[in-house]
């Protein structure tokens, strides 16, 4: 049993490798359509054939070694698999040990002799198959300008971007900087106030007057005012190295929209100790007109 253990492990490895390769091209709409990506399927089929033939050679070698051992021990095997031997002979064209003298070359290295064996037909056929594959590949990709892996990648990315854009435009609960709107209902502002006091008051103070962070009650903004800019700043964070952290990994988009709306509602209020203005005065543009 030990002599078959290595082959068993190898076959398991090959099957796992094959599944991994097959999964690598399952990005197509119909991954099992041979006409959609024929070269990959040809390569995979060729891979399987090589593995099977390799295992056949292993079996041949093991069988031959067993026969030699039996012959040395004087054990005469029963001729119950003559057709198998005939099939193996047709696929290997190997000379029996009794006829090796016919193919011994003149080379002799310290008693080591060289045999002029014929190349196994299975190996020759596989070699011809690689030539045919190379010709098809050359014609498809270098003569007919077929899509190479870079073009296929660019097309896949473009299709993904279109699908993502469509999803964003139709998903009712997806809030981004592009579609966020100012919330004015009391329950939304109440939720935003609670989140603000929990996460933001330590830097901006509870009344928004500013401490480590800037004053949120005046008309001046470092990264722009308005619901979209405030939402973006909360989501992505402030200036690199000295701004606040990005909250998109901590807060949900809906909560960030409520916090941003609450921050906008602080405009015009009078904090106890308001910090001096920072940034530039924000001017909101509405339908071509500027609103201050």
PDB file of C-alpha atoms in Angstrom:
ATOM      1  CA  UNK A   1       0.000   0.000   0.000  1.00  0.00           C
ATOM      2  CA  UNK A   2       2.873   2.376   0.679  1.00  0.00           C
ATOM      3  CA  UNK A   3       3.860   2.518  -2.964  1.00  0.00           C
ATOM      4  CA  UNK A   4       0.433   3.931  -3.848  1.00  0.00           C
ATOM      5  CA  UNK A   5       0.394   6.500  -1.042  1.00  0.00           C
ATOM      6  CA  UNK A   6       2.473   9.067  -2.948  1.00  0.00           C
ATOM      7  CA  UNK A   7       0.270   8.771  -6.017  1.00  0.00           C
ATOM      8  CA  UNK A   8      -2.879   9.195  -3.914  1.00  0.00           C
ATOM      9  CA  UNK A   9      -1.557  12.373  -2.298  1.00  0.00           C
ATOM     10  CA  UNK A  10      -0.486  13.666  -5.700  1.00  0.00           C
ATOM     11  CA  UNK A  11      -3.918  13.041  -7.208  1.00  0.00           C
ATOM     12  CA  UNK A  12      -5.604  14.874  -4.318  1.00  0.00           C
ATOM     13  CA  UNK A  13      -3.252  17.804  -4.829  1.00  0.00           C
ATOM     14  CA  UNK A  14      -3.978  17.871  -8.542  1.00  0.00           C
ATOM     15  CA  UNK A  15      -7.742  17.835  -7.976  1.00  0.00           C
ATOM     16  CA  UNK A  16      -7.494  20.748  -5.537  1.00  0.00           C
ATOM     17  CA  UNK A  17      -5.281  22.637  -7.989  1.00  0.00           C
ATOM     18  CA  UNK A  18      -7.745  22.000 -10.794  1.00  0.00           C
ATOM     19  CA  UNK A  19     -10.640  23.338  -8.715  1.00  0.00           C
ATOM     20  CA  UNK A  20      -8.622  26.445  -7.868  1.00  0.00           C
ATOM     21  CA  UNK A  21      -7.835  27.032 -11.538  1.00  0.00           C
ATOM     22  CA  UNK A  22     -11.454  26.488 -12.499  1.00  0.00           C
ATOM     23  CA  UNK A  23     -12.591  28.992  -9.863  1.00  0.00           C
ATOM     24  CA  UNK A  24     -10.171  31.589 -11.241  1.00  0.00           C
ATOM     25  CA  UNK A  25     -12.203  31.991 -14.426  1.00  0.00           C
ATOM     26  CA  UNK A  26     -15.664  31.686 -12.873  1.00  0.00           C
ATOM     27  CA  UNK A  27     -16.136  35.430 -13.177  1.00  0.00           C
ATOM     28  CA  UNK A  28     -18.054  34.952 -16.400  1.00  0.00           C
ATOM     29  CA  UNK A  29     -21.811  34.948 -16.623  1.00  0.00           C
ATOM     30  CA  UNK A  30     -21.782  31.295 -17.637  1.00  0.00           C
ATOM     31  CA  UNK A  31     -18.481  29.833 -16.395  1.00  0.00           C
ATOM     32  CA  UNK A  32     -19.102  26.389 -17.912  1.00  0.00           C
ATOM     33  CA  UNK A  33     -19.669  27.700 -21.424  1.00  0.00           C
ATOM     34  CA  UNK A  34     -16.728  26.327 -23.367  1.00  0.00           C
ATOM     35  CA  UNK A  35     -17.220  28.917 -26.117  1.00  0.00           C
ATOM     36  CA  UNK A  36     -16.798  31.818 -23.693  1.00  0.00           C
ATOM     37  CA  UNK A  37     -13.221  31.009 -22.733  1.00  0.00           C
ATOM     38  CA  UNK A  38     -12.058  28.001 -24.775  1.00  0.00           C
ATOM     39  CA  UNK A  39      -8.311  28.400 -24.246  1.00  0.00           C
ATOM     40  CA  UNK A  40      -8.638  28.065 -20.497  1.00  0.00           C
ATOM     41  CA  UNK A  41     -10.660  24.896 -20.911  1.00  0.00           C
ATOM     42  CA  UNK A  42      -8.122  23.509 -23.393  1.00  0.00           C
ATOM     43  CA  UNK A  43      -5.335  24.220 -20.918  1.00  0.00           C
ATOM     44  CA  UNK A  44      -7.240  22.560 -18.090  1.00  0.00           C
ATOM     45  CA  UNK A  45      -8.066  19.490 -20.176  1.00  0.00           C
ATOM     46  CA  UNK A  46      -4.431  19.245 -21.234  1.00  0.00           C
ATOM     47  CA  UNK A  47      -3.391  19.549 -17.598  1.00  0.00           C
ATOM     48  CA  UNK A  48      -5.667  16.674 -16.638  1.00  0.00           C
ATOM     49  CA  UNK A  49      -4.360  14.511 -19.476  1.00  0.00           C
ATOM     50  CA  UNK A  50      -0.770  15.125 -18.429  1.00  0.00           C
ATOM     51  CA  UNK A  51      -1.612  14.174 -14.853  1.00  0.00           C
ATOM     52  CA  UNK A  52      -3.397  11.002 -15.914  1.00  0.00           C
ATOM     53  CA  UNK A  53      -0.566   9.982 -18.204  1.00  0.00           C
ATOM     54  CA  UNK A  54       1.950  10.722 -15.464  1.00  0.00           C
ATOM     55  CA  UNK A  55       0.067   8.385 -13.168  1.00  0.00           C
ATOM     56  CA  UNK A  56       0.034   5.756 -15.903  1.00  0.00           C
ATOM     57  CA  UNK A  57       3.819   5.995 -16.092  1.00  0.00           C
ATOM     58  CA  UNK A  58       3.989   5.616 -12.315  1.00  0.00           C
ATOM     59  CA  UNK A  59       1.864   2.488 -12.491  1.00  0.00           C
ATOM     60  CA  UNK A  60       4.046   1.139 -15.272  1.00  0.00           C
ATOM     61  CA  UNK A  61       7.194   1.767 -13.251  1.00  0.00           C
ATOM     62  CA  UNK A  62       5.719   0.159 -10.136  1.00  0.00           C
ATOM     63  CA  UNK A  63       4.491  -2.823 -12.122  1.00  0.00           C
ATOM     64  CA  UNK A  64       7.858  -3.256 -13.805  1.00  0.00           C
ATOM     65  CA  UNK A  65       9.683  -3.064 -10.486  1.00  0.00           C
ATOM     66  CA  UNK A  66       7.314  -5.656  -9.043  1.00  0.00           C
ATOM     67  CA  UNK A  67       7.898  -7.976 -11.990  1.00  0.00           C
ATOM     68  CA  UNK A  68      11.671  -7.662 -11.622  1.00  0.00           C
ATOM     69  CA  UNK A  69      11.410  -8.401  -7.932  1.00  0.00           C
ATOM     70  CA  UNK A  70       9.211 -11.418  -8.576  1.00  0.00           C
ATOM     71  CA  UNK A  71      11.600 -12.638 -11.237  1.00  0.00           C
ATOM     72  CA  UNK A  72      14.510 -12.301  -8.808  1.00  0.00           C
ATOM     73  CA  UNK A  73      12.566 -14.289  -6.230  1.00  0.00           C
ATOM     74  CA  UNK A  74      11.545 -16.898  -8.765  1.00  0.00           C
ATOM     75  CA  UNK A  75       7.856 -16.031  -8.616  1.00  0.00           C
ATOM     76  CA  UNK A  76       6.026 -16.573 -11.905  1.00  0.00           C
ATOM     77  CA  UNK A  77       3.083 -14.156 -12.174  1.00  0.00           C
ATOM     78  CA  UNK A  78      -0.188 -15.211 -13.715  1.00  0.00           C
ATOM     79  CA  UNK A  79      -0.907 -13.837 -17.179  1.00  0.00           C
ATOM     80  CA  UNK A  80      -4.312 -12.378 -16.360  1.00  0.00           C
ATOM     81  CA  UNK A  81      -3.737  -8.873 -17.654  1.00  0.00           C
ATOM     82  CA  UNK A  82      -2.267  -9.428 -21.076  1.00  0.00           C
ATOM     83  CA  UNK A  83      -4.520  -6.821 -22.664  1.00  0.00           C
ATOM     84  CA  UNK A  84      -3.316  -4.233 -20.142  1.00  0.00           C
ATOM     85  CA  UNK A  85       0.285  -4.972 -21.013  1.00  0.00           C
ATOM     86  CA  UNK A  86      -0.543  -4.681 -24.678  1.00  0.00           C
ATOM     87  CA  UNK A  87      -2.185  -1.291 -24.112  1.00  0.00           C
ATOM     88  CA  UNK A  88       0.764  -0.072 -22.057  1.00  0.00           C
ATOM     89  CA  UNK A  89       3.164  -1.303 -24.703  1.00  0.00           C
ATOM     90  CA  UNK A  90       1.307   0.608 -27.416  1.00  0.00           C
ATOM     91  CA  UNK A  91       1.474   3.823 -25.363  1.00  0.00           C
ATOM     92  CA  UNK A  92       5.105   3.517 -24.284  1.00  0.00           C
ATOM     93  CA  UNK A  93       6.877   1.582 -27.053  1.00  0.00           C
ATOM     94  CA  UNK A  94       9.249   0.416 -24.351  1.00  0.00           C
ATOM     95  CA  UNK A  95      11.552  -2.515 -25.001  1.00  0.00           C
ATOM     96  CA  UNK A  96      11.407  -5.526 -22.706  1.00  0.00           C
ATOM     97  CA  UNK A  97      14.439  -6.016 -20.568  1.00  0.00           C
ATOM     98  CA  UNK A  98      15.204  -9.139 -22.538  1.00  0.00           C
ATOM     99  CA  UNK A  99      15.477  -7.092 -25.742  1.00  0.00           C
ATOM    100  CA  UNK A 100      17.363  -4.068 -24.413  1.00  0.00           C
ATOM    101  CA  UNK A 101      20.516  -5.231 -26.147  1.00  0.00           C
ATOM    102  CA  UNK A 102      18.896  -4.094 -29.407  1.00  0.00           C
ATOM    103  CA  UNK A 103      18.874  -0.451 -28.326  1.00  0.00           C
ATOM    104  CA  UNK A 104      22.109  -0.197 -26.327  1.00  0.00           C
ATOM    105  CA  UNK A 105      24.323   2.642 -27.590  1.00  0.00           C
ATOM    106  CA  UNK A 106      28.092   2.592 -27.763  1.00  0.00           C
ATOM    107  CA  UNK A 107      28.347   4.976 -24.838  1.00  0.00           C
ATOM    108  CA  UNK A 108      29.760   3.342 -21.740  1.00  0.00           C
ATOM    109  CA  UNK A 109      30.539   5.289 -18.594  1.00  0.00           C
ATOM    110  CA  UNK A 110      32.149   3.103 -15.965  1.00  0.00           C
ATOM    111  CA  UNK A 111      29.781   0.284 -16.787  1.00  0.00           C
ATOM    112  CA  UNK A 112      26.729   2.538 -17.136  1.00  0.00           C
ATOM    113  CA  UNK A 113      25.179   1.969 -20.540  1.00  0.00           C
ATOM    114  CA  UNK A 114      22.803   4.231 -22.421  1.00  0.00           C
ATOM    115  CA  UNK A 115      19.638   3.001 -24.125  1.00  0.00           C
ATOM    116  CA  UNK A 116      18.180   4.566 -27.244  1.00  0.00           C
ATOM    117  CA  UNK A 117      14.520   4.297 -26.220  1.00  0.00           C
ATOM    118  CA  UNK A 118      11.810   5.580 -28.485  1.00  0.00           C
ATOM    119  CA  UNK A 119       9.910   8.576 -27.161  1.00  0.00           C
ATOM    120  CA  UNK A 120       6.614   7.393 -25.623  1.00  0.00           C
ATOM    121  CA  UNK A 121       3.688   8.030 -27.990  1.00  0.00           C
ATOM    122  CA  UNK A 122       1.660   9.680 -25.218  1.00  0.00           C
ATOM    123  CA  UNK A 123       4.482  12.212 -24.706  1.00  0.00           C
ATOM    124  CA  UNK A 124       4.808  12.819 -28.444  1.00  0.00           C
ATOM    125  CA  UNK A 125       1.058  13.395 -28.791  1.00  0.00           C
ATOM    126  CA  UNK A 126       1.083  15.831 -25.902  1.00  0.00           C
ATOM    127  CA  UNK A 127       3.977  17.673 -27.522  1.00  0.00           C
ATOM    128  CA  UNK A 128       1.993  17.941 -30.754  1.00  0.00           C
ATOM    129  CA  UNK A 129      -0.969  19.192 -28.734  1.00  0.00           C
ATOM    130  CA  UNK A 130       1.131  21.994 -27.245  1.00  0.00           C
ATOM    131  CA  UNK A 131       2.192  23.040 -30.737  1.00  0.00           C
ATOM    132  CA  UNK A 132      -1.441  23.169 -31.876  1.00  0.00           C
ATOM    133  CA  UNK A 133      -2.375  25.118 -28.750  1.00  0.00           C
ATOM    134  CA  UNK A 134       0.447  27.592 -29.395  1.00  0.00           C
ATOM    135  CA  UNK A 135      -0.687  28.133 -32.984  1.00  0.00           C
ATOM    136  CA  UNK A 136      -4.305  28.732 -31.909  1.00  0.00           C
ATOM    137  CA  UNK A 137      -3.125  31.101 -29.178  1.00  0.00           C
ATOM    138  CA  UNK A 138      -0.883  32.983 -31.604  1.00  0.00           C
ATOM    139  CA  UNK A 139      -3.652  33.399 -34.169  1.00  0.00           C
ATOM    140  CA  UNK A 140      -6.291  34.437 -31.654  1.00  0.00           C
ATOM    141  CA  UNK A 141      -4.300  36.945 -29.615  1.00  0.00           C
ATOM    142  CA  UNK A 142      -1.574  38.182 -31.986  1.00  0.00           C
ATOM    143  CA  UNK A 143      -3.234  37.952 -35.388  1.00  0.00           C
ATOM    144  CA  UNK A 144      -6.941  38.425 -34.680  1.00  0.00           C
ATOM    145  CA  UNK A 145      -6.302  40.819 -31.769  1.00  0.00           C
ATOM    146  CA  UNK A 146      -8.270  38.829 -29.226  1.00  0.00           C
ATOM    147  CA  UNK A 147      -8.702  40.262 -25.748  1.00  0.00           C
ATOM    148  CA  UNK A 148      -5.662  39.565 -23.598  1.00  0.00           C
ATOM    149  CA  UNK A 149      -5.774  39.424 -19.817  1.00  0.00           C
ATOM    150  CA  UNK A 150      -5.221  43.178 -19.455  1.00  0.00           C
ATOM    151  CA  UNK A 151      -8.114  44.051 -21.764  1.00  0.00           C
ATOM    152  CA  UNK A 152     -10.322  41.468 -20.062  1.00  0.00           C
ATOM    153  CA  UNK A 153      -9.431  43.004 -16.696  1.00  0.00           C
ATOM    154  CA  UNK A 154     -10.243  46.536 -17.883  1.00  0.00           C
ATOM    155  CA  UNK A 155     -13.584  45.353 -19.279  1.00  0.00           C
ATOM    156  CA  UNK A 156     -14.421  43.534 -16.050  1.00  0.00           C
ATOM    157  CA  UNK A 157     -13.590  46.630 -13.983  1.00  0.00           C
ATOM    158  CA  UNK A 158     -15.677  48.839 -16.266  1.00  0.00           C
ATOM    159  CA  UNK A 159     -18.639  46.468 -16.015  1.00  0.00           C
ATOM    160  CA  UNK A 160     -18.255  46.355 -12.230  1.00  0.00           C
ATOM    161  CA  UNK A 161     -18.253  50.156 -12.034  1.00  0.00           C
ATOM    162  CA  UNK A 162     -21.433  50.354 -14.109  1.00  0.00           C
ATOM    163  CA  UNK A 163     -23.102  47.719 -11.916  1.00  0.00           C
ATOM    164  CA  UNK A 164     -21.978  49.523  -8.751  1.00  0.00           C
ATOM    165  CA  UNK A 165     -23.271  52.847 -10.028  1.00  0.00           C
ATOM    166  CA  UNK A 166     -26.607  51.268 -10.904  1.00  0.00           C
ATOM    167  CA  UNK A 167     -26.794  49.658  -7.477  1.00  0.00           C
ATOM    168  CA  UNK A 168     -26.023  52.934  -5.726  1.00  0.00           C
ATOM    169  CA  UNK A 169     -28.713  54.720  -7.712  1.00  0.00           C
ATOM    170  CA  UNK A 170     -31.410  52.166  -6.872  1.00  0.00           C
ATOM    171  CA  UNK A 171     -30.490  51.008  -3.348  1.00  0.00           C
ATOM    172  CA  UNK A 172     -32.940  52.756  -0.991  1.00  0.00           C
ATOM    173  CA  UNK A 173     -30.796  52.433   2.156  1.00  0.00           C
ATOM    174  CA  UNK A 174     -27.430  53.283   0.623  1.00  0.00           C
ATOM    175  CA  UNK A 175     -26.306  56.763   1.686  1.00  0.00           C
ATOM    176  CA  UNK A 176     -23.226  58.335   0.092  1.00  0.00           C
ATOM    177  CA  UNK A 177     -21.837  61.848  -0.259  1.00  0.00           C
ATOM    178  CA  UNK A 178     -23.548  62.060  -3.643  1.00  0.00           C
ATOM    179  CA  UNK A 179     -27.091  61.334  -2.474  1.00  0.00           C
ATOM    180  CA  UNK A 180     -27.071  62.412   1.194  1.00  0.00           C
ATOM    181  CA  UNK A 181     -29.727  64.985   2.056  1.00  0.00           C
ATOM    182  CA  UNK A 182     -30.208  67.324   4.985  1.00  0.00           C
ATOM    183  CA  UNK A 183     -32.435  65.771   7.654  1.00  0.00           C
ATOM    184  CA  UNK A 184     -34.731  68.073   9.575  1.00  0.00           C
ATOM    185  CA  UNK A 185     -37.051  65.776  11.508  1.00  0.00           C
ATOM    186  CA  UNK A 186     -36.741  65.929  15.289  1.00  0.00           C
ATOM    187  CA  UNK A 187     -36.049  62.198  15.717  1.00  0.00           C
ATOM    188  CA  UNK A 188     -33.169  62.313  13.209  1.00  0.00           C
ATOM    189  CA  UNK A 189     -31.626  65.387  14.822  1.00  0.00           C
ATOM    190  CA  UNK A 190     -32.080  63.848  18.272  1.00  0.00           C
ATOM    191  CA  UNK A 191     -30.223  60.734  17.155  1.00  0.00           C
ATOM    192  CA  UNK A 192     -27.523  62.895  15.566  1.00  0.00           C
ATOM    193  CA  UNK A 193     -27.164  64.926  18.774  1.00  0.00           C
ATOM    194  CA  UNK A 194     -26.739  61.780  20.863  1.00  0.00           C
ATOM    195  CA  UNK A 195     -24.012  60.461  18.532  1.00  0.00           C
ATOM    196  CA  UNK A 196     -22.357  63.885  18.473  1.00  0.00           C
ATOM    197  CA  UNK A 197     -22.173  64.078  22.282  1.00  0.00           C
ATOM    198  CA  UNK A 198     -20.811  60.545  22.483  1.00  0.00           C
ATOM    199  CA  UNK A 199     -18.128  60.817  19.786  1.00  0.00           C
ATOM    200  CA  UNK A 200     -17.578  64.446  18.829  1.00  0.00           C
ATOM    201  CA  UNK A 201     -18.056  66.611  21.950  1.00  0.00           C
ATOM    202  CA  UNK A 202     -14.591  65.799  23.292  1.00  0.00           C
ATOM    203  CA  UNK A 203     -13.036  67.823  20.439  1.00  0.00           C
ATOM    204  CA  UNK A 204     -15.838  70.203  19.422  1.00  0.00           C
ATOM    205  CA  UNK A 205     -17.570  70.597  22.836  1.00  0.00           C
ATOM    206  CA  UNK A 206     -21.187  69.721  23.460  1.00  0.00           C
ATOM    207  CA  UNK A 207     -22.436  73.058  22.111  1.00  0.00           C
ATOM    208  CA  UNK A 208     -20.210  72.876  19.015  1.00  0.00           C
ATOM    209  CA  UNK A 209     -18.117  75.859  20.087  1.00  0.00           C
ATOM    210  CA  UNK A 210     -14.847  74.042  19.372  1.00  0.00           C
ATOM    211  CA  UNK A 211     -11.861  73.016  21.453  1.00  0.00           C
ATOM    212  CA  UNK A 212      -9.263  70.803  19.797  1.00  0.00           C
ATOM    213  CA  UNK A 213     -11.552  70.775  16.795  1.00  0.00           C
ATOM    214  CA  UNK A 214     -12.917  73.881  15.042  1.00  0.00           C
ATOM    215  CA  UNK A 215     -16.031  75.876  15.906  1.00  0.00           C
ATOM    216  CA  UNK A 216     -19.065  74.329  14.190  1.00  0.00           C
ATOM    217  CA  UNK A 217     -21.477  77.174  14.811  1.00  0.00           C
ATOM    218  CA  UNK A 218     -19.992  79.878  12.579  1.00  0.00           C
ATOM    219  CA  UNK A 219     -19.971  80.226   8.804  1.00  0.00           C
ATOM    220  CA  UNK A 220     -16.344  79.230   8.352  1.00  0.00           C
ATOM    221  CA  UNK A 221     -15.331  75.727   7.334  1.00  0.00           C
ATOM    222  CA  UNK A 222     -11.930  74.159   6.795  1.00  0.00           C
ATOM    223  CA  UNK A 223     -13.139  71.482   4.367  1.00  0.00           C
ATOM    224  CA  UNK A 224     -16.336  73.105   3.166  1.00  0.00           C
ATOM    225  CA  UNK A 225     -19.823  73.417   4.597  1.00  0.00           C
ATOM    226  CA  UNK A 226     -23.133  72.034   3.450  1.00  0.00           C
ATOM    227  CA  UNK A 227     -24.503  68.570   4.102  1.00  0.00           C
ATOM    228  CA  UNK A 228     -22.423  66.823   1.432  1.00  0.00           C
ATOM    229  CA  UNK A 229     -19.081  68.273   2.574  1.00  0.00           C
ATOM    230  CA  UNK A 230     -19.825  67.722   6.252  1.00  0.00           C
ATOM    231  CA  UNK A 231     -20.909  64.122   5.573  1.00  0.00           C
ATOM    232  CA  UNK A 232     -17.713  63.533   3.544  1.00  0.00           C
ATOM    233  CA  UNK A 233     -15.522  64.979   6.297  1.00  0.00           C
ATOM    234  CA  UNK A 234     -17.169  62.808   8.939  1.00  0.00           C
ATOM    235  CA  UNK A 235     -16.902  59.731   6.743  1.00  0.00           C
ATOM    236  CA  UNK A 236     -13.347  60.157   5.423  1.00  0.00           C
ATOM    237  CA  UNK A 237     -11.819  62.209   8.213  1.00  0.00           C
ATOM    238  CA  UNK A 238     -10.139  65.595   8.262  1.00  0.00           C
ATOM    239  CA  UNK A 239      -6.788  66.772   6.991  1.00  0.00           C
ATOM    240  CA  UNK A 240      -3.980  64.208   6.951  1.00  0.00           C
ATOM    241  CA  UNK A 241      -1.871  64.297  10.064  1.00  0.00           C
ATOM    242  CA  UNK A 242      -3.896  66.868  12.022  1.00  0.00           C
ATOM    243  CA  UNK A 243      -7.557  66.345  11.269  1.00  0.00           C
ATOM    244  CA  UNK A 244     -10.079  64.072  12.914  1.00  0.00           C
ATOM    245  CA  UNK A 245     -10.222  60.356  12.194  1.00  0.00           C
ATOM    246  CA  UNK A 246     -12.470  58.772   9.583  1.00  0.00           C
ATOM    247  CA  UNK A 247     -15.713  57.524  11.133  1.00  0.00           C
ATOM    248  CA  UNK A 248     -16.891  55.351   8.224  1.00  0.00           C
ATOM    249  CA  UNK A 249     -15.510  52.249   9.946  1.00  0.00           C
ATOM    250  CA  UNK A 250     -17.290  53.060  13.219  1.00  0.00           C
ATOM    251  CA  UNK A 251     -20.577  54.720  12.311  1.00  0.00           C
ATOM    252  CA  UNK A 252     -23.196  53.584   9.832  1.00  0.00           C
ATOM    253  CA  UNK A 253     -23.910  55.819   6.861  1.00  0.00           C
ATOM    254  CA  UNK A 254     -27.380  56.610   8.195  1.00  0.00           C
ATOM    255  CA  UNK A 255     -25.921  57.728  11.541  1.00  0.00           C
ATOM    256  CA  UNK A 256     -23.269  59.841   9.820  1.00  0.00           C
ATOM    257  CA  UNK A 257     -26.042  61.567   7.854  1.00  0.00           C
ATOM    258  CA  UNK A 258     -27.866  62.325  11.112  1.00  0.00           C
ATOM    259  CA  UNK A 259     -24.717  63.660  12.765  1.00  0.00           C
ATOM    260  CA  UNK A 260     -23.957  65.807   9.714  1.00  0.00           C
ATOM    261  CA  UNK A 261     -27.512  67.177   9.779  1.00  0.00           C
ATOM    262  CA  UNK A 262     -27.217  67.934  13.490  1.00  0.00           C
ATOM    263  CA  UNK A 263     -23.913  69.749  12.895  1.00  0.00           C
ATOM    264  CA  UNK A 264     -25.598  71.874  10.201  1.00  0.00           C
ATOM    265  CA  UNK A 265     -28.390  72.669  12.671  1.00  0.00           C
ATOM    266  CA  UNK A 266     -25.804  74.241  14.999  1.00  0.00           C
ATOM    267  CA  UNK A 267     -25.227  77.029  12.483  1.00  0.00           C
ATOM    268  CA  UNK A 268     -26.142  80.404  13.963  1.00  0.00           C
ATOM    269  CA  UNK A 269     -26.252  79.202  17.578  1.00  0.00           C
ATOM    270  CA  UNK A 270     -24.192  80.931  20.266  1.00  0.00           C
ATOM    271  CA  UNK A 271     -21.804  78.630  22.159  1.00  0.00           C
ATOM    272  CA  UNK A 272     -20.551  79.564  25.607  1.00  0.00           C
ATOM    273  CA  UNK A 273     -16.910  79.916  24.556  1.00  0.00           C
ATOM    274  CA  UNK A 274     -16.859  79.872  20.797  1.00  0.00           C
ATOM    275  CA  UNK A 275     -13.491  79.275  19.178  1.00  0.00           C
ATOM    276  CA  UNK A 276     -12.202  81.782  16.627  1.00  0.00           C
ATOM    277  CA  UNK A 277     -13.231  81.056  13.038  1.00  0.00           C
ATOM    278  CA  UNK A 278     -11.025  78.728  10.986  1.00  0.00           C
ATOM    279  CA  UNK A 279     -11.040  78.080   7.274  1.00  0.00           C
ATOM    280  CA  UNK A 280     -13.037  80.015   4.707  1.00  0.00           C
ATOM    281  CA  UNK A 281     -16.544  81.370   4.746  1.00  0.00           C
ATOM    282  CA  UNK A 282     -18.870  78.851   3.156  1.00  0.00           C
ATOM    283  CA  UNK A 283     -21.141  80.048   0.365  1.00  0.00           C
ATOM    284  CA  UNK A 284     -23.904  77.625  -0.638  1.00  0.00           C
ATOM    285  CA  UNK A 285     -24.740  77.590  -4.334  1.00  0.00           C
ATOM    286  CA  UNK A 286     -28.383  76.960  -5.186  1.00  0.00           C
ATOM    287  CA  UNK A 287     -29.425  76.684  -8.845  1.00  0.00           C
ATOM    288  CA  UNK A 288     -26.670  78.971 -10.066  1.00  0.00           C
ATOM    289  CA  UNK A 289     -27.148  81.560  -7.322  1.00  0.00           C
ATOM    290  CA  UNK A 290     -24.992  81.935  -4.225  1.00  0.00           C
ATOM    291  CA  UNK A 291     -26.681  81.845  -0.839  1.00  0.00           C
ATOM    292  CA  UNK A 292     -24.736  83.078   2.165  1.00  0.00           C
TER     293      UNK A 292
END
